[in-house]
Amino acid sequence: QVQVVESGGGLVQAGGSLRLSCAASGRTFSNYGMGWFRQAPGKEREFVAAISWSAGNTYYADSVKGRFTISRDNAKNTVYLQMNNLKPEDTANYCCAATLVPRITSNLWDYVYWGQGTQVTVSS
């Protein structure tokens, strides 16, 4: 199993940056693909970014492409989400999740282990 805990959220002005971290427990972290999802109040959870177990492949939602970067450090059991040029519409609770699906995936149903999330609020 993998347990994940997110951190790094906060309040930032539009145009600012934040770096989210997702610390995972479990000796098999490197076997899992990882993803970031977000959920704003009154909206469904949506895909943000994903990274393969080897970090060789990444995939982004169109809404964040060019602004967000996902990365991972398997030696530290940590996944990161660097968010630049933040917009008010990026305001949401951001969760990371782990999947054993052997391809990069944006489907939240492919992810089996989820964290509680960290809140990101972007003011205009």
mmCIF file of C-alpha atoms in Angstrom:
data_model
loop_
_atom_site.group_PDB
_atom_site.id
_atom_site.type_symbol
_atom_site.label_atom_id
_atom_site.label_comp_id
_atom_site.label_asym_id
_atom_site.label_seq_id
_atom_site.Cartn_x
_atom_site.Cartn_y
_atom_site.Cartn_z
ATOM 1 C CA GLN A 1 0.000 0.000 0.000
ATOM 2 C CA VAL A 2 0.913 3.649 -0.388
ATOM 3 C CA GLN A 3 -0.130 6.489 1.858
ATOM 4 C CA VAL A 4 0.227 10.018 0.560
ATOM 5 C CA VAL A 5 0.245 13.382 2.328
ATOM 6 C CA GLU A 6 0.136 16.678 0.461
ATOM 7 C CA SER A 7 1.608 19.982 1.565
ATOM 8 C CA GLY A 8 2.525 23.374 0.178
ATOM 9 C CA GLY A 9 -0.867 24.912 -0.431
ATOM 10 C CA GLY A 10 -1.756 28.445 0.581
ATOM 11 C CA LEU A 11 -3.025 31.837 -0.477
ATOM 12 C CA VAL A 12 -1.307 33.533 -3.393
ATOM 13 C CA GLN A 13 -2.066 36.431 -5.683
ATOM 14 C CA ALA A 14 -2.833 35.903 -9.350
ATOM 15 C CA GLY A 15 0.386 35.509 -11.292
ATOM 16 C CA GLY A 16 2.183 34.006 -8.329
ATOM 17 C CA SER A 17 3.659 30.562 -7.810
ATOM 18 C CA LEU A 18 3.334 27.662 -5.406
ATOM 19 C CA ARG A 19 5.048 24.307 -5.160
ATOM 20 C CA LEU A 20 2.998 21.419 -3.863
ATOM 21 C CA SER A 21 4.604 18.305 -2.434
ATOM 22 C CA CYS A 22 3.190 14.834 -2.021
ATOM 23 C CA ALA A 23 5.081 12.610 0.391
ATOM 24 C CA ALA A 24 4.391 8.910 0.031
ATOM 25 C CA SER A 25 5.039 6.056 2.403
ATOM 26 C CA GLY A 26 5.701 2.505 1.341
ATOM 27 C CA ARG A 27 8.727 0.790 -0.096
ATOM 28 C CA THR A 28 7.148 0.347 -3.519
ATOM 29 C CA PHE A 29 6.545 4.018 -4.284
ATOM 30 C CA SER A 30 8.633 3.787 -7.436
ATOM 31 C CA ASN A 31 6.215 1.208 -8.851
ATOM 32 C CA TYR A 32 3.335 3.679 -8.923
ATOM 33 C CA GLY A 33 2.331 6.270 -11.413
ATOM 34 C CA MET A 34 1.295 9.458 -9.652
ATOM 35 C CA GLY A 35 -1.240 12.120 -10.427
ATOM 36 C CA TRP A 36 -2.529 15.439 -9.161
ATOM 37 C CA PHE A 37 -6.225 16.244 -9.172
ATOM 38 C CA ARG A 38 -8.167 19.243 -7.907
ATOM 39 C CA GLN A 39 -11.673 19.975 -6.763
ATOM 40 C CA ALA A 40 -13.252 23.378 -6.401
ATOM 41 C CA PRO A 41 -16.389 23.932 -4.307
ATOM 42 C CA GLY A 42 -19.474 22.772 -6.167
ATOM 43 C CA LYS A 43 -17.437 21.183 -8.943
ATOM 44 C CA GLU A 44 -16.336 17.677 -9.771
ATOM 45 C CA ARG A 45 -12.802 16.513 -9.149
ATOM 46 C CA GLU A 46 -10.696 17.108 -12.238
ATOM 47 C CA PHE A 47 -7.372 15.879 -13.528
ATOM 48 C CA VAL A 48 -4.404 18.239 -13.376
ATOM 49 C CA ALA A 49 -1.212 16.305 -14.159
ATOM 50 C CA ALA A 50 0.277 12.823 -14.119
ATOM 51 C CA ILE A 51 3.736 11.293 -14.154
ATOM 52 C CA SER A 52 4.858 7.765 -14.892
ATOM 53 C CA TRP A 53 6.708 5.635 -12.355
ATOM 54 C CA SER A 54 10.045 6.361 -14.029
ATOM 55 C CA ALA A 55 9.285 10.071 -14.533
ATOM 56 C CA GLY A 56 9.878 9.465 -18.226
ATOM 57 C CA ASN A 57 6.379 10.525 -19.182
ATOM 58 C CA THR A 58 4.186 13.381 -18.039
ATOM 59 C CA TYR A 59 0.718 14.519 -19.056
ATOM 60 C CA TYR A 60 -1.203 17.705 -18.294
ATOM 61 C CA ALA A 61 -4.702 19.036 -18.490
ATOM 62 C CA ASP A 62 -5.007 21.689 -21.176
ATOM 63 C CA SER A 63 -5.968 24.257 -18.555
ATOM 64 C CA VAL A 64 -2.568 24.022 -16.818
ATOM 65 C CA LYS A 65 -0.251 23.098 -19.685
ATOM 66 C CA GLY A 66 2.695 25.466 -19.854
ATOM 67 C CA ARG A 67 2.088 26.763 -16.324
ATOM 68 C CA PHE A 68 2.334 23.642 -14.126
ATOM 69 C CA THR A 69 5.133 21.081 -13.958
ATOM 70 C CA ILE A 70 4.900 17.672 -12.313
ATOM 71 C CA SER A 71 8.041 15.881 -11.176
ATOM 72 C CA ARG A 72 9.052 13.144 -8.789
ATOM 73 C CA ASP A 73 12.015 12.048 -6.732
ATOM 74 C CA ASN A 74 11.764 8.324 -6.089
ATOM 75 C CA ALA A 75 14.687 8.442 -3.671
ATOM 76 C CA LYS A 76 12.628 10.804 -1.497
ATOM 77 C CA ASN A 77 9.258 9.153 -2.197
ATOM 78 C CA THR A 78 7.938 12.542 -3.205
ATOM 79 C CA VAL A 79 6.010 14.012 -6.094
ATOM 80 C CA TYR A 80 5.925 17.732 -6.774
ATOM 81 C CA LEU A 81 3.640 20.100 -8.607
ATOM 82 C CA GLN A 82 5.228 23.420 -9.491
ATOM 83 C CA MET A 83 2.488 25.912 -10.273
ATOM 84 C CA ASN A 84 3.389 29.170 -11.979
ATOM 85 C CA ASN A 85 1.306 32.066 -13.268
ATOM 86 C CA LEU A 86 -1.573 31.031 -11.045
ATOM 87 C CA LYS A 87 -5.070 32.199 -11.886
ATOM 88 C CA PRO A 88 -8.152 32.601 -9.684
ATOM 89 C CA GLU A 89 -9.716 29.650 -11.508
ATOM 90 C CA ASP A 90 -6.912 27.455 -10.157
ATOM 91 C CA THR A 91 -8.420 27.824 -6.679
ATOM 92 C CA ALA A 92 -9.221 24.323 -5.409
ATOM 93 C CA ASN A 93 -8.247 21.552 -3.068
ATOM 94 C CA TYR A 94 -5.353 19.706 -4.679
ATOM 95 C CA CYS A 95 -4.930 15.978 -4.072
ATOM 96 C CA CYS A 96 -2.272 13.576 -5.201
ATOM 97 C CA ALA A 97 -2.956 9.944 -5.928
ATOM 98 C CA ALA A 98 -1.160 6.745 -6.866
ATOM 99 C CA THR A 99 -1.962 4.236 -9.587
ATOM 100 C CA LEU A 100 -0.595 0.852 -10.620
ATOM 101 C CA VAL A 101 -2.027 1.188 -14.124
ATOM 102 C CA PRO A 102 0.956 0.596 -16.436
ATOM 103 C CA ARG A 103 0.337 3.647 -18.588
ATOM 104 C CA ILE A 104 0.030 7.305 -17.843
ATOM 105 C CA THR A 105 -3.587 8.077 -17.101
ATOM 106 C CA SER A 106 -5.852 11.015 -16.371
ATOM 107 C CA ASN A 107 -8.765 8.816 -15.293
ATOM 108 C CA LEU A 108 -9.337 9.312 -11.587
ATOM 109 C CA TRP A 109 -10.846 5.803 -11.359
ATOM 110 C CA ASP A 110 -7.432 4.379 -12.194
ATOM 111 C CA TYR A 111 -6.002 5.832 -8.975
ATOM 112 C CA VAL A 112 -6.319 3.759 -5.846
ATOM 113 C CA TYR A 113 -4.517 5.676 -3.100
ATOM 114 C CA TRP A 114 -5.472 9.264 -2.357
ATOM 115 C CA GLY A 115 -4.354 11.952 0.035
ATOM 116 C CA GLN A 116 -6.605 14.420 1.840
ATOM 117 C CA GLY A 117 -5.420 17.332 -0.220
ATOM 118 C CA THR A 118 -3.995 20.794 0.293
ATOM 119 C CA GLN A 119 -5.940 23.990 -0.348
ATOM 120 C CA VAL A 120 -4.755 26.462 -2.972
ATOM 121 C CA THR A 121 -6.458 29.847 -3.093
ATOM 122 C CA VAL A 122 -5.576 32.387 -5.771
ATOM 123 C CA SER A 123 -6.789 35.930 -5.268
ATOM 124 C CA SER A 124 -7.419 38.311 -8.140
#
